[in-house]
mmCIF file of N, CA, C and O in Angstrom:
data_model
loop_
_atom_site.group_PDB
_atom_site.id
_atom_site.type_symbol
_atom_site.label_atom_id
_atom_site.label_comp_id
_atom_site.label_asym_id
_atom_site.label_seq_id
_atom_site.Cartn_x
_atom_site.Cartn_y
_atom_site.Cartn_z
ATOM 1 N N MET B 10 58.941 85.345 79.077
ATOM 2 C CA MET B 10 58.720 84.616 77.856
ATOM 3 C C MET B 10 58.213 83.219 78.217
ATOM 4 O O MET B 10 58.807 82.542 79.047
ATOM 5 N N THR B 11 57.141 82.819 77.585
ATOM 6 C CA THR B 11 56.602 81.488 77.844
ATOM 7 C C THR B 11 57.442 80.435 77.129
ATOM 8 O O THR B 11 58.224 80.749 76.228
ATOM 9 N N ASP B 12 57.260 79.188 77.526
ATOM 10 C CA ASP B 12 57.973 78.093 76.870
ATOM 11 C C ASP B 12 57.610 78.017 75.391
ATOM 12 O O ASP B 12 58.473 77.763 74.541
ATOM 13 N N ASP B 13 56.344 78.239 75.073
ATOM 14 C CA ASP B 13 55.922 78.202 73.668
ATOM 15 C C ASP B 13 56.613 79.289 72.854
ATOM 16 O O ASP B 13 57.059 79.043 71.732
ATOM 17 N N GLN B 14 56.699 80.494 73.419
ATOM 18 C CA GLN B 14 57.385 81.580 72.726
ATOM 19 C C GLN B 14 58.871 81.261 72.556
ATOM 20 O O GLN B 14 59.456 81.558 71.517
ATOM 21 N N LEU B 15 59.447 80.657 73.577
ATOM 22 C CA LEU B 15 60.852 80.285 73.518
ATOM 23 C C LEU B 15 61.104 79.265 72.410
ATOM 24 O O LEU B 15 62.079 79.374 71.657
ATOM 25 N N VAL B 16 60.224 78.307 72.279
ATOM 26 C CA VAL B 16 60.365 77.290 71.233
ATOM 27 C C VAL B 16 60.236 77.921 69.847
ATOM 28 O O VAL B 16 60.983 77.567 68.927
ATOM 29 N N VAL B 17 59.319 78.863 69.697
ATOM 30 C CA VAL B 17 59.182 79.551 68.407
ATOM 31 C C VAL B 17 60.455 80.326 68.090
ATOM 32 O O VAL B 17 60.973 80.255 66.966
ATOM 33 N N GLU B 18 60.986 81.052 69.072
ATOM 34 C CA GLU B 18 62.236 81.784 68.862
ATOM 35 C C GLU B 18 63.376 80.834 68.518
ATOM 36 O O GLU B 18 64.215 81.129 67.667
ATOM 37 N N PHE B 19 63.418 79.690 69.187
ATOM 38 C CA PHE B 19 64.444 78.683 68.907
ATOM 39 C C PHE B 19 64.319 78.188 67.472
ATOM 40 O O PHE B 19 65.314 78.076 66.754
ATOM 41 N N ALA B 20 63.087 77.904 67.051
ATOM 42 C CA ALA B 20 62.861 77.411 65.684
ATOM 43 C C ALA B 20 63.278 78.453 64.651
ATOM 44 O O ALA B 20 63.900 78.113 63.633
ATOM 45 N N LEU B 21 62.964 79.705 64.904
ATOM 46 C CA LEU B 21 63.359 80.762 63.969
ATOM 47 C C LEU B 21 64.877 80.914 63.915
ATOM 48 O O LEU B 21 65.448 81.105 62.836
ATOM 49 N N THR B 22 65.519 80.797 65.060
ATOM 50 C CA THR B 22 66.981 80.873 65.099
ATOM 51 C C THR B 22 67.585 79.691 64.349
ATOM 52 O O THR B 22 68.574 79.835 63.630
ATOM 53 N N ARG B 23 66.973 78.532 64.500
ATOM 54 C CA ARG B 23 67.469 77.341 63.800
ATOM 55 C C ARG B 23 67.321 77.495 62.279
ATOM 56 O O ARG B 23 68.183 77.053 61.524
ATOM 57 N N LEU B 24 66.240 78.121 61.852
ATOM 58 C CA LEU B 24 66.070 78.380 60.414
ATOM 59 C C LEU B 24 67.152 79.321 59.889
ATOM 60 O O LEU B 24 67.617 79.174 58.761
ATOM 61 N N ASP B 25 67.543 80.300 60.718
ATOM 62 C CA ASP B 25 68.585 81.247 60.321
ATOM 63 C C ASP B 25 69.977 80.616 60.309
ATOM 64 O O ASP B 25 70.867 81.091 59.614
ATOM 65 N N HIS B 26 70.169 79.549 61.112
ATOM 66 C CA HIS B 26 71.486 78.915 61.261
ATOM 67 C C HIS B 26 71.340 77.394 61.180
ATOM 68 O O HIS B 26 71.546 76.682 62.162
ATOM 69 N N PRO B 27 71.016 76.852 60.003
ATOM 70 C CA PRO B 27 70.712 75.422 59.895
ATOM 71 C C PRO B 27 71.898 74.490 60.166
ATOM 72 O O PRO B 27 71.702 73.331 60.490
ATOM 73 N N GLY B 28 73.120 74.977 60.074
ATOM 74 C CA GLY B 28 74.270 74.108 60.256
ATOM 75 C C GLY B 28 74.719 73.942 61.699
ATOM 76 O O GLY B 28 75.600 73.141 61.982
ATOM 77 N N LEU B 29 74.113 74.686 62.625
ATOM 78 C CA LEU B 29 74.542 74.629 64.020
ATOM 79 C C LEU B 29 73.873 73.482 64.766
ATOM 80 O O LEU B 29 72.751 73.088 64.439
ATOM 81 N N ASP B 30 74.559 72.971 65.788
ATOM 82 C CA ASP B 30 73.921 71.959 66.636
ATOM 83 C C ASP B 30 73.002 72.671 67.640
ATOM 84 O O ASP B 30 72.978 73.900 67.723
ATOM 85 N N LEU B 31 72.238 71.890 68.381
ATOM 86 C CA LEU B 31 71.214 72.463 69.258
ATOM 87 C C LEU B 31 71.792 73.402 70.311
ATOM 88 O O LEU B 31 71.219 74.456 70.593
ATOM 89 N N GLU B 32 72.930 73.042 70.899
ATOM 90 C CA GLU B 32 73.522 73.901 71.932
ATOM 91 C C GLU B 32 73.988 75.234 71.341
ATOM 92 O O GLU B 32 73.800 76.287 71.960
ATOM 93 N N ASP B 33 74.557 75.199 70.159
ATOM 94 C CA ASP B 33 74.989 76.440 69.512
ATOM 95 C C ASP B 33 73.795 77.303 69.115
ATOM 96 O O ASP B 33 73.865 78.536 69.178
ATOM 97 N N ILE B 34 72.710 76.687 68.722
ATOM 98 C CA ILE B 34 71.493 77.443 68.407
ATOM 99 C C ILE B 34 70.959 78.104 69.670
ATOM 100 O O ILE B 34 70.585 79.280 69.663
ATOM 101 N N ALA B 35 70.949 77.357 70.779
ATOM 102 C CA ALA B 35 70.493 77.931 72.051
ATOM 103 C C ALA B 35 71.378 79.094 72.466
ATOM 104 O O ALA B 35 70.882 80.130 72.928
ATOM 105 N N ALA B 36 72.697 78.962 72.308
ATOM 106 C CA ALA B 36 73.621 80.041 72.660
ATOM 107 C C ALA B 36 73.390 81.268 71.777
ATOM 108 O O ALA B 36 73.384 82.410 72.266
ATOM 109 N N THR B 37 73.176 81.044 70.499
ATOM 110 C CA THR B 37 72.894 82.148 69.583
ATOM 111 C C THR B 37 71.607 82.856 69.976
ATOM 112 O O THR B 37 71.535 84.087 69.981
ATOM 113 N N LEU B 38 70.599 82.087 70.338
ATOM 114 C CA LEU B 38 69.324 82.657 70.760
ATOM 115 C C LEU B 38 69.488 83.490 72.020
ATOM 116 O O LEU B 38 68.983 84.612 72.106
ATOM 117 N N VAL B 39 70.193 82.971 73.010
ATOM 118 C CA VAL B 39 70.391 83.715 74.256
ATOM 119 C C VAL B 39 71.121 85.021 73.968
ATOM 120 O O VAL B 39 70.740 86.074 74.485
ATOM 121 N N ARG B 40 72.150 84.979 73.134
ATOM 122 C CA ARG B 40 72.872 86.207 72.766
ATOM 123 C C ARG B 40 71.943 87.191 72.068
ATOM 124 O O ARG B 40 71.990 88.398 72.333
ATOM 125 N N ARG B 41 71.110 86.688 71.174
ATOM 126 C CA ARG B 41 70.227 87.551 70.401
ATOM 127 C C ARG B 41 69.156 88.213 71.273
ATOM 128 O O ARG B 41 68.798 89.367 71.054
ATOM 129 N N LEU B 42 68.668 87.489 72.270
ATOM 130 C CA LEU B 42 67.612 88.040 73.116
ATOM 131 C C LEU B 42 68.122 89.087 74.095
ATOM 132 O O LEU B 42 67.368 89.943 74.533
ATOM 133 N N GLY B 43 69.384 88.997 74.478
ATOM 134 C CA GLY B 43 69.955 90.037 75.323
ATOM 135 C C GLY B 43 70.043 89.669 76.797
ATOM 136 O O GLY B 43 69.752 88.547 77.217
ATOM 137 N N HIS B 44 70.465 90.657 77.572
ATOM 138 C CA HIS B 44 70.811 90.457 78.977
ATOM 139 C C HIS B 44 69.604 90.081 79.857
ATOM 140 O O HIS B 44 69.689 89.141 80.651
ATOM 141 N N GLU B 45 68.523 90.806 79.738
ATOM 142 C CA GLU B 45 67.380 90.570 80.628
ATOM 143 C C GLU B 45 66.795 89.161 80.484
ATOM 144 O O GLU B 45 66.605 88.460 81.483
ATOM 145 N N PRO B 46 66.501 88.687 79.258
ATOM 146 C CA PRO B 46 66.028 87.308 79.128
ATOM 147 C C PRO B 46 67.071 86.285 79.581
ATOM 148 O O PRO B 46 66.725 85.248 80.149
ATOM 149 N N MET B 47 68.363 86.582 79.355
ATOM 150 C CA MET B 47 69.406 85.671 79.790
ATOM 151 C C MET B 47 69.362 85.477 81.300
ATOM 152 O O MET B 47 69.426 84.347 81.790
ATOM 153 N N VAL B 48 69.213 86.564 82.033
ATOM 154 C CA VAL B 48 69.131 86.466 83.492
ATOM 155 C C VAL B 48 67.857 85.728 83.911
ATOM 156 O O VAL B 48 67.876 84.914 84.829
ATOM 157 N N GLN B 49 66.761 85.982 83.212
ATOM 158 C CA GLN B 49 65.502 85.285 83.504
ATOM 159 C C GLN B 49 65.657 83.776 83.286
ATOM 160 O O GLN B 49 65.236 82.975 84.120
ATOM 161 N N PHE B 50 66.266 83.389 82.178
ATOM 162 C CA PHE B 50 66.469 81.965 81.895
ATOM 163 C C PHE B 50 67.383 81.322 82.929
ATOM 164 O O PHE B 50 67.144 80.199 83.370
ATOM 165 N N ALA B 51 68.435 82.025 83.313
ATOM 166 C CA ALA B 51 69.356 81.495 84.330
ATOM 167 C C ALA B 51 68.629 81.315 85.658
ATOM 168 O O ALA B 51 68.839 80.321 86.362
ATOM 169 N N ALA B 52 67.758 82.255 85.999
ATOM 170 C CA ALA B 52 66.980 82.148 87.238
ATOM 171 C C ALA B 52 66.033 80.952 87.177
ATOM 172 O O ALA B 52 65.868 80.227 88.164
ATOM 173 N N GLN B 53 65.419 80.729 86.023
ATOM 174 C CA GLN B 53 64.533 79.576 85.871
ATOM 175 C C GLN B 53 65.324 78.281 85.952
ATOM 176 O O GLN B 53 64.856 77.289 86.512
ATOM 177 N N ASN B 54 66.535 78.291 85.425
ATOM 178 C CA ASN B 54 67.404 77.120 85.505
ATOM 179 C C ASN B 54 67.792 76.862 86.961
ATOM 180 O O ASN B 54 67.790 75.717 87.412
ATOM 181 N N LEU B 55 68.092 77.920 87.687
ATOM 182 C CA LEU B 55 68.422 77.795 89.106
ATOM 183 C C LEU B 55 67.241 77.217 89.879
ATOM 184 O O LEU B 55 67.405 76.315 90.707
ATOM 185 N N ALA B 56 66.044 77.694 89.602
ATOM 186 C CA ALA B 56 64.859 77.187 90.286
ATOM 187 C C ALA B 56 64.617 75.713 89.971
ATOM 188 O O ALA B 56 64.239 74.938 90.853
ATOM 189 N N ALA B 57 64.857 75.314 88.744
ATOM 190 C CA ALA B 57 64.613 73.928 88.350
ATOM 191 C C ALA B 57 65.680 72.980 88.886
ATOM 192 O O ALA B 57 65.370 71.858 89.291
ATOM 193 N N ARG B 58 66.933 73.420 88.906
ATOM 194 C CA ARG B 58 68.034 72.537 89.289
ATOM 195 C C ARG B 58 68.464 72.701 90.738
ATOM 196 O O ARG B 58 69.148 71.843 91.279
ATOM 197 N N GLY B 59 68.147 73.852 91.329
ATOM 198 C CA GLY B 59 68.575 74.114 92.698
ATOM 199 C C GLY B 59 70.021 74.566 92.786
ATOM 200 O O GLY B 59 70.563 74.698 93.876
ATOM 201 N N GLU B 60 70.656 74.785 91.630
ATOM 202 C CA GLU B 60 72.038 75.250 91.592
ATOM 203 C C GLU B 60 72.332 75.851 90.224
ATOM 204 O O GLU B 60 71.677 75.532 89.245
ATOM 205 N N LEU B 61 73.314 76.746 90.194
ATOM 206 C CA LEU B 61 73.808 77.240 88.916
ATOM 207 C C LEU B 61 74.981 76.373 88.513
ATOM 208 O O LEU B 61 75.907 76.181 89.284
ATOM 209 N N ARG B 62 74.919 75.839 87.332
ATOM 210 C CA ARG B 62 75.999 74.973 86.833
ATOM 211 C C ARG B 62 76.804 75.751 85.812
ATOM 212 O O ARG B 62 76.732 75.506 84.628
ATOM 213 N N GLY B 63 77.559 76.725 86.278
ATOM 214 C CA GLY B 63 78.333 77.591 85.394
ATOM 215 C C GLY B 63 77.855 79.015 85.563
ATOM 216 O O GLY B 63 77.122 79.351 86.486
ATOM 217 N N GLY B 64 78.252 79.852 84.643
ATOM 218 C CA GLY B 64 77.865 81.249 84.678
ATOM 219 C C GLY B 64 76.433 81.468 84.237
ATOM 220 O O GLY B 64 75.716 80.529 83.861
ATOM 221 N N VAL B 65 76.028 82.701 84.273
ATOM 222 C CA VAL B 65 74.659 83.066 83.900
ATOM 223 C C VAL B 65 74.375 82.672 82.454
ATOM 224 O O VAL B 65 73.329 82.090 82.165
ATOM 225 N N PHE B 66 75.308 82.969 81.549
ATOM 226 C CA PHE B 66 75.095 82.647 80.139
ATOM 227 C C PHE B 66 74.924 81.147 79.939
ATOM 228 O O PHE B 66 73.976 80.701 79.281
ATOM 229 N N GLU B 67 75.815 80.368 80.520
ATOM 230 C CA GLU B 67 75.756 78.908 80.366
ATOM 231 C C GLU B 67 74.470 78.349 80.967
ATOM 232 O O GLU B 67 73.867 77.427 80.422
ATOM 233 N N SER B 68 74.043 78.898 82.096
ATOM 234 C CA SER B 68 72.795 78.447 82.721
ATOM 235 C C SER B 68 71.589 78.805 81.869
ATOM 236 O O SER B 68 70.634 78.028 81.776
ATOM 237 N N ALA B 69 71.634 79.979 81.237
ATOM 238 C CA ALA B 69 70.542 80.376 80.348
ATOM 239 C C ALA B 69 70.459 79.441 79.139
ATOM 240 O O ALA B 69 69.366 79.017 78.746
ATOM 241 N N VAL B 70 71.607 79.102 78.573
ATOM 242 C CA VAL B 70 71.642 78.182 77.434
ATOM 243 C C VAL B 70 71.101 76.819 77.855
ATOM 244 O O VAL B 70 70.308 76.200 77.136
ATOM 245 N N GLU B 71 71.491 76.354 79.036
ATOM 246 C CA GLU B 71 70.994 75.072 79.534
ATOM 247 C C GLU B 71 69.477 75.096 79.689
ATOM 248 O O GLU B 71 68.790 74.124 79.341
ATOM 249 N N HIS B 72 68.930 76.198 80.173
ATOM 250 C CA HIS B 72 67.476 76.310 80.319
ATOM 251 C C HIS B 72 66.787 76.223 78.958
ATOM 252 O O HIS B 72 65.791 75.504 78.809
ATOM 253 N N VAL B 73 67.311 76.952 77.979
ATOM 254 C CA VAL B 73 66.714 76.924 76.638
ATOM 255 C C VAL B 73 66.728 75.501 76.097
ATOM 256 O O VAL B 73 65.709 75.006 75.589
ATOM 257 N N LEU B 74 67.852 74.824 76.219
ATOM 258 C CA LEU B 74 67.932 73.437 75.738
ATOM 259 C C LEU B 74 66.958 72.533 76.478
ATOM 260 O O LEU B 74 66.310 71.681 75.867
ATOM 261 N N ARG B 75 66.843 72.696 77.792
ATOM 262 C CA ARG B 75 65.931 71.854 78.564
ATOM 263 C C ARG B 75 64.496 72.043 78.103
ATOM 264 O O ARG B 75 63.753 71.081 77.938
ATOM 265 N N VAL B 76 64.092 73.287 77.861
ATOM 266 C CA VAL B 76 62.719 73.555 77.413
ATOM 267 C C VAL B 76 62.482 72.923 76.041
ATOM 268 O O VAL B 76 61.497 72.240 75.832
ATOM 269 N N VAL B 77 63.408 73.158 75.125
ATOM 270 C CA VAL B 77 63.236 72.627 73.760
ATOM 271 C C VAL B 77 63.203 71.106 73.767
ATOM 272 O O VAL B 77 62.341 70.493 73.142
ATOM 273 N N LEU B 78 64.136 70.492 74.475
ATOM 274 C CA LEU B 78 64.191 69.033 74.486
ATOM 275 C C LEU B 78 62.993 68.419 75.223
ATOM 276 O O LEU B 78 62.506 67.371 74.824
ATOM 277 N N SER B 79 62.519 69.081 76.267
ATOM 278 C CA SER B 79 61.357 68.539 76.992
ATOM 279 C C SER B 79 60.099 68.595 76.120
ATOM 280 O O SER B 79 59.268 67.693 76.153
ATOM 281 N N LEU B 80 59.974 69.638 75.313
ATOM 282 C CA LEU B 80 58.809 69.725 74.439
ATOM 283 C C LEU B 80 58.914 68.793 73.249
ATOM 284 O O LEU B 80 57.911 68.407 72.665
ATOM 285 N N ARG B 81 60.142 68.404 72.901
ATOM 286 C CA ARG B 81 60.351 67.407 71.841
ATOM 287 C C ARG B 81 60.110 66.006 72.349
ATOM 288 O O ARG B 81 60.019 65.067 71.576
ATOM 289 N N GLY B 82 60.095 65.853 73.672
ATOM 290 C CA GLY B 82 59.908 64.541 74.247
ATOM 291 C C GLY B 82 61.209 63.861 74.619
ATOM 292 O O GLY B 82 61.209 62.721 75.066
ATOM 293 N N ASP B 83 62.355 64.564 74.443
ATOM 294 C CA ASP B 83 63.651 64.016 74.805
ATOM 295 C C ASP B 83 63.884 64.228 76.299
ATOM 296 O O ASP B 83 63.456 65.201 76.872
ATOM 297 N N ASP B 84 64.573 63.277 76.938
ATOM 298 C CA ASP B 84 64.886 63.434 78.351
ATOM 299 C C ASP B 84 66.239 64.079 78.537
ATOM 300 O O ASP B 84 67.143 63.926 77.844
#
C-alpha cells in the first residue's frame, strides 16, 4: 500500500469514526486492514526506526501515524 493509499484509507476511517483521536483512528485502520498489512506496516516502521518499539500491532499503528502526520506537515 502506498502512502497516498494509506492516507485515503485513514481519511475514510476518520469519517466513519469522527470522535476518535488520531491514534485510535490509526489503530482502527490497522485492525480493519488485517494481518498482512499490519505486518507490512510494522516492517516499514522497523526499517525507518531501526527498532521495533512494542509489538507488531503497536509498530503498525506508529507507522500509520507517522505517514499521516508527515503528509500533514507535522513533525
